[in-house]
mmCIF file of C-alpha atoms and ligand atoms in Angstrom:
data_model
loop_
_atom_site.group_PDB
_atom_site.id
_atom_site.type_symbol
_atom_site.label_atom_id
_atom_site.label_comp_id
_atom_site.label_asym_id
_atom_site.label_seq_id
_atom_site.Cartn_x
_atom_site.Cartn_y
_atom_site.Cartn_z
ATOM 1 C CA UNK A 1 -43.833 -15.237 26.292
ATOM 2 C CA UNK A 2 -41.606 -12.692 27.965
ATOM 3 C CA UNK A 3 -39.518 -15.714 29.091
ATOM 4 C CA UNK A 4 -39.703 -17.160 25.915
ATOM 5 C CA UNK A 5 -38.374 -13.609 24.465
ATOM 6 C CA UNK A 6 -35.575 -13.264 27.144
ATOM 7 C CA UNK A 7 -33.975 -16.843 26.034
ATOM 8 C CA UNK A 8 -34.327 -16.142 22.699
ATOM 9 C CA UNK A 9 -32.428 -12.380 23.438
ATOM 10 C CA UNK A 10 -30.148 -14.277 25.413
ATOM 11 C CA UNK A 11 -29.141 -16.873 23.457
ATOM 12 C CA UNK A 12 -28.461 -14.167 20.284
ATOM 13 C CA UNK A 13 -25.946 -12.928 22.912
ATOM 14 C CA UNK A 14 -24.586 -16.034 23.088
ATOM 15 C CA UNK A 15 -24.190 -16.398 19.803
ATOM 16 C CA UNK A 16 -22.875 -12.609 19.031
ATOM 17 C CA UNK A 17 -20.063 -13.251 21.294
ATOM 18 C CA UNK A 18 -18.983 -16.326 20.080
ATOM 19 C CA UNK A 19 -18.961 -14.839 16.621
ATOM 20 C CA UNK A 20 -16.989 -11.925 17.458
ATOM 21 C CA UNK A 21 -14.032 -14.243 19.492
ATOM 22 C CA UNK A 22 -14.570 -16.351 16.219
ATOM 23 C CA UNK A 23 -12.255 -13.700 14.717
ATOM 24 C CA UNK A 24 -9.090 -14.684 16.645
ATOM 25 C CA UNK A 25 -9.542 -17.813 17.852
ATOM 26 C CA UNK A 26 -12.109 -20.911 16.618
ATOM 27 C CA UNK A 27 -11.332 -23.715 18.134
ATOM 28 C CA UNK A 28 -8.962 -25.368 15.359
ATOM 29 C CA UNK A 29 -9.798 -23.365 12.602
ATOM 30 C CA UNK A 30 -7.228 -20.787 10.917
ATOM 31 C CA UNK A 31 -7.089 -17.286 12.625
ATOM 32 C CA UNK A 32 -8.650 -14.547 10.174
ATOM 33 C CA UNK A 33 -6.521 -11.329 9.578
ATOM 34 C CA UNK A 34 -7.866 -8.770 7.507
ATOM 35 C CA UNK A 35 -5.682 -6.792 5.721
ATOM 36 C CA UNK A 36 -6.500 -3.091 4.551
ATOM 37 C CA UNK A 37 -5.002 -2.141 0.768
ATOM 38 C CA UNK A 38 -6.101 -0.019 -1.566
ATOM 39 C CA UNK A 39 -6.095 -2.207 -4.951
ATOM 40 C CA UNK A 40 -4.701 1.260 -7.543
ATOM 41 C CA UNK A 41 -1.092 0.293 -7.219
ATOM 42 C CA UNK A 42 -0.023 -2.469 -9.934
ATOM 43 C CA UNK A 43 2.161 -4.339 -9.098
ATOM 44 C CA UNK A 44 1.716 -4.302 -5.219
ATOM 45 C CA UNK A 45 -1.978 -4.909 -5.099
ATOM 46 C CA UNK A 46 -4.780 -4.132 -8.159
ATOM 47 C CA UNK A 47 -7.498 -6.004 -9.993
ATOM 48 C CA UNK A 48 -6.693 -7.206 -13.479
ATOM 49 C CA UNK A 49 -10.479 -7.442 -14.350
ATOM 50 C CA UNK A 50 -9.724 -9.172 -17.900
ATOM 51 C CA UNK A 51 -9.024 -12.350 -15.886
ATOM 52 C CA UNK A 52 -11.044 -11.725 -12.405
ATOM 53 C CA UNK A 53 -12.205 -9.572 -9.646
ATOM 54 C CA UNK A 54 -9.479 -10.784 -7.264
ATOM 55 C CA UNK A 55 -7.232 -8.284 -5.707
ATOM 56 C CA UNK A 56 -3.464 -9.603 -6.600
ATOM 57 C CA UNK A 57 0.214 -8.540 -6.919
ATOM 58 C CA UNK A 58 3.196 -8.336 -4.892
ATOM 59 C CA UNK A 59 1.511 -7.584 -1.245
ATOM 60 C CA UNK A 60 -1.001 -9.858 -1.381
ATOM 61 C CA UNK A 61 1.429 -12.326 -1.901
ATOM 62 C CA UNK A 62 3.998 -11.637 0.725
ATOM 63 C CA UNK A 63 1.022 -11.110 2.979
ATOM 64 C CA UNK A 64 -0.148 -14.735 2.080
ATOM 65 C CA UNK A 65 3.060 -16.483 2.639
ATOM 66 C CA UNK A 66 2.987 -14.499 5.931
ATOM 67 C CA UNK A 67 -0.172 -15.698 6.444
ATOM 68 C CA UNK A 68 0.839 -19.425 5.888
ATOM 69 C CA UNK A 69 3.924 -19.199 7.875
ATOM 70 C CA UNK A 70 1.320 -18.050 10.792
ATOM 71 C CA UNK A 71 -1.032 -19.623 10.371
ATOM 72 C CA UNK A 72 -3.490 -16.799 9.553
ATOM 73 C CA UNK A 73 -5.974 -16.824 6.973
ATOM 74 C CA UNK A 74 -5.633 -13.288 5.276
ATOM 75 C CA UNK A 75 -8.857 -11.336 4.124
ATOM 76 C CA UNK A 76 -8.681 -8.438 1.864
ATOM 77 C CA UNK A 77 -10.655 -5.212 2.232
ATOM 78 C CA UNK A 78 -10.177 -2.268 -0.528
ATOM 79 C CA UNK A 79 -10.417 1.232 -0.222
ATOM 80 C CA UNK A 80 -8.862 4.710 -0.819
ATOM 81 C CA UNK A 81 -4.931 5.034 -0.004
ATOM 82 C CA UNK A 82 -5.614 8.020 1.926
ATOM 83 C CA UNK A 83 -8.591 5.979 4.933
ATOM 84 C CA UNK A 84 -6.303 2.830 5.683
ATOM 85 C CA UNK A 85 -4.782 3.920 8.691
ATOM 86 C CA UNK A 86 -8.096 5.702 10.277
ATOM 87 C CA UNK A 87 -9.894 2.464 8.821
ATOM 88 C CA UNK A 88 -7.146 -0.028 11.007
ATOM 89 C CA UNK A 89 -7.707 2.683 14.064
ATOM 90 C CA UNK A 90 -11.052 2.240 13.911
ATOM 91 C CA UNK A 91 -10.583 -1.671 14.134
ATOM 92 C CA UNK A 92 -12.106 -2.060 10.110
ATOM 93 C CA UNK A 93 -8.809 -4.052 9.379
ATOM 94 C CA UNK A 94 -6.938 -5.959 11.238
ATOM 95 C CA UNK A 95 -3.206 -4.670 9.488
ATOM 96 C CA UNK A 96 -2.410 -2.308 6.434
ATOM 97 C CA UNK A 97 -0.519 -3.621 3.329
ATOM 98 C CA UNK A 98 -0.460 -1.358 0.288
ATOM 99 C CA UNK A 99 3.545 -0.484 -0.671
ATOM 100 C CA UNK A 100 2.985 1.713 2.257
ATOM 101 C CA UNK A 101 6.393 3.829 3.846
ATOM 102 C CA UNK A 102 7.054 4.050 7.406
ATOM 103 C CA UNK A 103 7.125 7.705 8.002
ATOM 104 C CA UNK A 104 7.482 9.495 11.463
ATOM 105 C CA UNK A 105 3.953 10.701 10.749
ATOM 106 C CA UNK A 106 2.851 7.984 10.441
ATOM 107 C CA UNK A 107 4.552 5.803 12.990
ATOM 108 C CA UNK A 108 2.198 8.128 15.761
ATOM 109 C CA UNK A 109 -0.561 5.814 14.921
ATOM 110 C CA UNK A 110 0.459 2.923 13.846
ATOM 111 C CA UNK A 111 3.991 0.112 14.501
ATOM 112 C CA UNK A 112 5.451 -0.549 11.130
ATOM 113 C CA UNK A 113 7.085 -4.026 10.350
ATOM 114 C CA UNK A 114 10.647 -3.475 8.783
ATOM 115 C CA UNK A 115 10.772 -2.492 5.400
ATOM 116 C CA UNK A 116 10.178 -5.653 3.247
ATOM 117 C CA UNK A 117 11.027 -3.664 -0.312
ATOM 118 C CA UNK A 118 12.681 -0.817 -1.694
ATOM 119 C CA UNK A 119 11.774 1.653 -4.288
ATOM 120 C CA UNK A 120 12.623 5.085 -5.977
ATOM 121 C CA UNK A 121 10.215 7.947 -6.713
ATOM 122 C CA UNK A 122 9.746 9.698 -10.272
ATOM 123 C CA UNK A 123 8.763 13.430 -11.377
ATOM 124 C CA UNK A 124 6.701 11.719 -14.699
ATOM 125 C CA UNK A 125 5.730 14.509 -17.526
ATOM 126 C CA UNK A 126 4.700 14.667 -21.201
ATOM 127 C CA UNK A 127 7.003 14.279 -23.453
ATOM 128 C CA UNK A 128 10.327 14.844 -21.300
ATOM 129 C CA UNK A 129 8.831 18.418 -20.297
ATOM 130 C CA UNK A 130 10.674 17.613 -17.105
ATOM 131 C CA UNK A 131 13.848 17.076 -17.478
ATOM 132 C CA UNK A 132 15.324 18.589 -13.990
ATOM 133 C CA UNK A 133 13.145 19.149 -10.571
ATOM 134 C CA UNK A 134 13.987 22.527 -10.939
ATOM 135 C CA UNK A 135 11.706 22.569 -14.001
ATOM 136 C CA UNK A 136 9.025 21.825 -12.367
ATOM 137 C CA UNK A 137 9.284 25.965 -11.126
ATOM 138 C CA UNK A 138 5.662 27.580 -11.909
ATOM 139 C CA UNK A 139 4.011 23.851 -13.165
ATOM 140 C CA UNK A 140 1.030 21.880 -11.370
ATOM 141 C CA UNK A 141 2.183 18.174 -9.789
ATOM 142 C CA UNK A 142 0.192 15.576 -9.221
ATOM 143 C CA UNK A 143 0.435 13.293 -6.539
ATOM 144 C CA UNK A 144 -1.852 10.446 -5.105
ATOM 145 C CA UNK A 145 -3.550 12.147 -1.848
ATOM 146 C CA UNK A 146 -2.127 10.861 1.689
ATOM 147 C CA UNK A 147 1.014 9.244 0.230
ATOM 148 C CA UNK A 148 4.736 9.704 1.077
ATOM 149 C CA UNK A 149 4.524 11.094 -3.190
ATOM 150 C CA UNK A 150 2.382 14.348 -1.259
ATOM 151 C CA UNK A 151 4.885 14.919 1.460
ATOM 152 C CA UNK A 152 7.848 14.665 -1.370
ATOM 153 C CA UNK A 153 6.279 17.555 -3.506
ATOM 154 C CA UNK A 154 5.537 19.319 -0.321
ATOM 155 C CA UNK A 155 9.337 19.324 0.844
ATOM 156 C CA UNK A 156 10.520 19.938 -3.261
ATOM 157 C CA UNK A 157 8.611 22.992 -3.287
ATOM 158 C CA UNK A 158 10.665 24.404 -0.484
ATOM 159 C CA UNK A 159 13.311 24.928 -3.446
ATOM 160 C CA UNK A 160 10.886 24.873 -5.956
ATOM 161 C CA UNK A 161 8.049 26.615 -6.803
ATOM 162 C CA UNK A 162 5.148 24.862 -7.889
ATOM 163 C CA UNK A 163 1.279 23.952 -7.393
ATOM 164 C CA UNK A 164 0.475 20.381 -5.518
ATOM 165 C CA UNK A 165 -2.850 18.987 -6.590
ATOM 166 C CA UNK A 166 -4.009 15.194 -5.236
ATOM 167 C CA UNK A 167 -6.138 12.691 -6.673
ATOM 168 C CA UNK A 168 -7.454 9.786 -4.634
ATOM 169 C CA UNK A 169 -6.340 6.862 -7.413
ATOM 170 C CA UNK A 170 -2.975 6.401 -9.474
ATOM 171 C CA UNK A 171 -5.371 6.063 -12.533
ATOM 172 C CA UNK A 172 -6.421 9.422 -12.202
ATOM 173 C CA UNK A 173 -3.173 11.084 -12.100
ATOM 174 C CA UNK A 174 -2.277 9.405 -15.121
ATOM 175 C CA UNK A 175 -5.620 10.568 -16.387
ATOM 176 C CA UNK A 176 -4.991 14.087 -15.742
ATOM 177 C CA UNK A 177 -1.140 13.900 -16.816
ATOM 178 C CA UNK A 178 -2.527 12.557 -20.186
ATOM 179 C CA UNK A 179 -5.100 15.150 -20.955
ATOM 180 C CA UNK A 180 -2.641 18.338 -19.790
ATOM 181 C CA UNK A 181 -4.547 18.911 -16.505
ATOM 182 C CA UNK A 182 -1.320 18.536 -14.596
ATOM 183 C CA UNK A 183 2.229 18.942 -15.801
ATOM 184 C CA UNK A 184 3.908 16.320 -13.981
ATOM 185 C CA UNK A 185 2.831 13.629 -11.806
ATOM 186 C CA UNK A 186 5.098 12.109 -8.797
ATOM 187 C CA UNK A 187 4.658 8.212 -8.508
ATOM 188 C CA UNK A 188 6.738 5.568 -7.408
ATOM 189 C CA UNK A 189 9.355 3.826 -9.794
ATOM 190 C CA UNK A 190 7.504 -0.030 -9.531
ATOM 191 C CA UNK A 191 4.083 1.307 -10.613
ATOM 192 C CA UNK A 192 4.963 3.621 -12.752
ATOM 193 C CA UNK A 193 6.754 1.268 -15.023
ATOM 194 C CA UNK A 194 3.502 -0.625 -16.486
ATOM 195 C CA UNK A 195 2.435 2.860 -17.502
ATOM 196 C CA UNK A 196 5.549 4.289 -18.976
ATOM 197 C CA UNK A 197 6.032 1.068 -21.467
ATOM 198 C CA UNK A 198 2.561 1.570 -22.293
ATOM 199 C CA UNK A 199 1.913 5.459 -22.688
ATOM 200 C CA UNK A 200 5.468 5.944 -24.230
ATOM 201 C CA UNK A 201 4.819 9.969 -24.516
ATOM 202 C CA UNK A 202 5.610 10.040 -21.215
ATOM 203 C CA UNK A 203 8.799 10.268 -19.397
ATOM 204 C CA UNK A 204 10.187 10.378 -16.201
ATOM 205 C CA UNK A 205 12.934 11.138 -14.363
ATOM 206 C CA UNK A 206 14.255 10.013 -10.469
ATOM 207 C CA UNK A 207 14.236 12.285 -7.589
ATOM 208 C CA UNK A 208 17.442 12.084 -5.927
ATOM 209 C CA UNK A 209 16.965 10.679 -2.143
ATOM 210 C CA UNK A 210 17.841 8.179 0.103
ATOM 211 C CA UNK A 211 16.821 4.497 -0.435
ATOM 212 C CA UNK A 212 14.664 4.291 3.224
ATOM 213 C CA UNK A 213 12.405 6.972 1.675
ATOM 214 C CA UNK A 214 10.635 4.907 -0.454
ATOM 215 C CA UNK A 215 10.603 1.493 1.525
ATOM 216 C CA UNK A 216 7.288 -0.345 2.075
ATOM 217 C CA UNK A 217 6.367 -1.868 5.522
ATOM 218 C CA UNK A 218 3.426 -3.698 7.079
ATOM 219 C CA UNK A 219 1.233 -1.496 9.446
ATOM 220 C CA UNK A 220 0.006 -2.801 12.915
ATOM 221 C CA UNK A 221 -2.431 -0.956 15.441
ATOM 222 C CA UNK A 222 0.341 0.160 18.232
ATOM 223 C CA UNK A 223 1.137 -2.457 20.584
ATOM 224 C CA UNK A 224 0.077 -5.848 18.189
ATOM 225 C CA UNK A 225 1.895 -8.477 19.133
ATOM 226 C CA UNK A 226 2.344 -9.486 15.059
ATOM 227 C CA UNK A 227 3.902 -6.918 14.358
ATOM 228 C CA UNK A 228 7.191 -9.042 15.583
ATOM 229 C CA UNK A 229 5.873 -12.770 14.594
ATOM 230 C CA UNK A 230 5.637 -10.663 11.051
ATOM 231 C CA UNK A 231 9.348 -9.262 11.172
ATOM 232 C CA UNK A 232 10.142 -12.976 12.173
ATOM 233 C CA UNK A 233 8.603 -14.544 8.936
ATOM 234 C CA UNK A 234 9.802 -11.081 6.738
ATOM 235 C CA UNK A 235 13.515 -11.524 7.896
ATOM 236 C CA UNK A 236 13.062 -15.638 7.000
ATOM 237 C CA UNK A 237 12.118 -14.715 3.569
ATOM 238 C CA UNK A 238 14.940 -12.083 2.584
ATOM 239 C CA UNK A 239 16.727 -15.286 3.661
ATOM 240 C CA UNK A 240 15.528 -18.158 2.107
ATOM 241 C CA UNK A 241 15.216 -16.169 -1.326
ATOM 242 C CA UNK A 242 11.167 -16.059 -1.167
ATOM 243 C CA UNK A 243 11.090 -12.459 -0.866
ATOM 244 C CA UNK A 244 13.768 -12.379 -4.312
ATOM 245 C CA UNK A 245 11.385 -14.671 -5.694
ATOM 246 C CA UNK A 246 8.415 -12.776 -5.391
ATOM 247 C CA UNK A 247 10.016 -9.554 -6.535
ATOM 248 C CA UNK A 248 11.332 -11.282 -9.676
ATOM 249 C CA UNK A 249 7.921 -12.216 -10.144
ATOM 250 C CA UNK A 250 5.733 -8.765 -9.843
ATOM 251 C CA UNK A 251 8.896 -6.447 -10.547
ATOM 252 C CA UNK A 252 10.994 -8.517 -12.928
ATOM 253 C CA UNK A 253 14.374 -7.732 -11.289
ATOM 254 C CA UNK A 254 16.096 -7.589 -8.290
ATOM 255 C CA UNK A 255 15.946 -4.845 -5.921
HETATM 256 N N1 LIG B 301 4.770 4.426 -0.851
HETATM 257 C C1 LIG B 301 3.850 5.510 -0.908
HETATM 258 C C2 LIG B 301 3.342 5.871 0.465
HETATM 259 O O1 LIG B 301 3.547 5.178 1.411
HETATM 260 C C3 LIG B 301 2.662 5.269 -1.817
HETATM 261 C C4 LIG B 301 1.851 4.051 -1.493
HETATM 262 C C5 LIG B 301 0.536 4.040 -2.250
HETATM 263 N N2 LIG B 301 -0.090 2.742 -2.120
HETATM 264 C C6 LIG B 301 -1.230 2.379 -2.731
HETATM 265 N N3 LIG B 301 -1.654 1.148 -2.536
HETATM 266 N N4 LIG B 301 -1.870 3.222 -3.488
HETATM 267 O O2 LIG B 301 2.746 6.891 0.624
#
């Protein structure tokens, strides 16, 4: 019985280990990579549950052509904006894709791909109450927790004086902008646009900064050796006019 018990034991080891290599390489089969994203941020990555619980947009799909190029077969895992990079140190996910910028911060923990898109950041308020960063003196901002939006307010309020207050989903912020919890809300150009043509009481203005700011990049644990084979297949498409092509389609314009 107890010999019985031990090849039984052993043989789960067996099979434990050859599940876990499974994850890299399976004889033939297609790699897996599983990418970390947190699905709030139409249109990089979101949900439109009308049609289906798949997580789509503009990341997913870059990450997918990626994936093809490779010859990986891309996973997605969804969770709050503000755990990806302890979830990918922690070896949850294998990368982290969510319109995410490269910041020094940030590049302690992780190796960032180059910057694969561009985009601007906006003070949003009711009703045009904003209409200069300096008026955003003695008001409440919201920003999404963890996100380069945070560390923006937290450098304007150097020269201006106002309360910071973070929510863990873009919803939310809009939430609170609508009901008058917060006066303004800081959120990027791309995702605030569905909002704006929808909720036309609000409006928004640009913060005035430099174009890198705001760039999204592809985030590695330090050391991965796709973090290049990505820049490879990132650098083809900004050349064979995939990478226009997919903006066209989730931003409707050129960068
Ligand atoms: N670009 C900003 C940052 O890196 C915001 C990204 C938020 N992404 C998301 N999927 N919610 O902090």
């Amino acid at each position: 019985m107890k010999k019985v018990l031990s090849i039984l034991l052993a043989s789960l080891l067996v099979i434990g280990v050859l599940g876990a290599c499974a994850k890299k390489e399976d004889g033939g089969k297609k790699k897996v990579l599983t990418m970390g994203t947190s699905a709030d941020y139409k249109p990089y990555e979101y949900v439109d549950s009308a049609k289906s619980d798949q997580i789509i947009g503009f990341d997913v799909d870059v990450a997918k052509y990626i994936g093809k190029e490779l010859g990986y077969e891309i996973k997605i895992t969804d969770m709050d904006f503000n755990g990806l990079l302890t979830a990918m140190e922690a070896k949850k996910v294998d990368f982290v894709m969510a319109g995410m910028t490269p910041t020094e911060k940030r590049k302690k923990n992780a190796d960032f791909t180059d910057i694969y898109f561009v985009a601007k950041n906006l003070v949003i308020s009711k009703n045009g109450a904003i209409q200069k960063v300096e008026d955003l003196k003695g008001k409440t901002v919201g920003v999404q927790t963890g996100s380069i939006q945070e560390g923006k307010a937290k450098d304007m309020q150097k020269t201006t004086d106002f309360k910071i207050t973070d929510r863990s989903r873009i919803p939310e912020l809009f939430e609170e902008l609508k009901a008058g919890r917060v006066d303004a809300i800081i959120v990027e150009d791309t995702v605030a646009k569905g909002y704006l043509t929808k909720l036309t009481e609000l409006k928004s203005i640009e913060i005035p900064e430099a174009a890198e700011e705001a760039g999204s990049a592809i985030a590695f644990p330090k050391g991965s050796k796709e973090t290049a084979e990505f820049n490879k297949v990132i650098k083809k498409m900004k050349e064979n006019g995939e990478m226009e092509k997919l903006t066209k389609k989730w931003f409707g314009g050129e960068q």
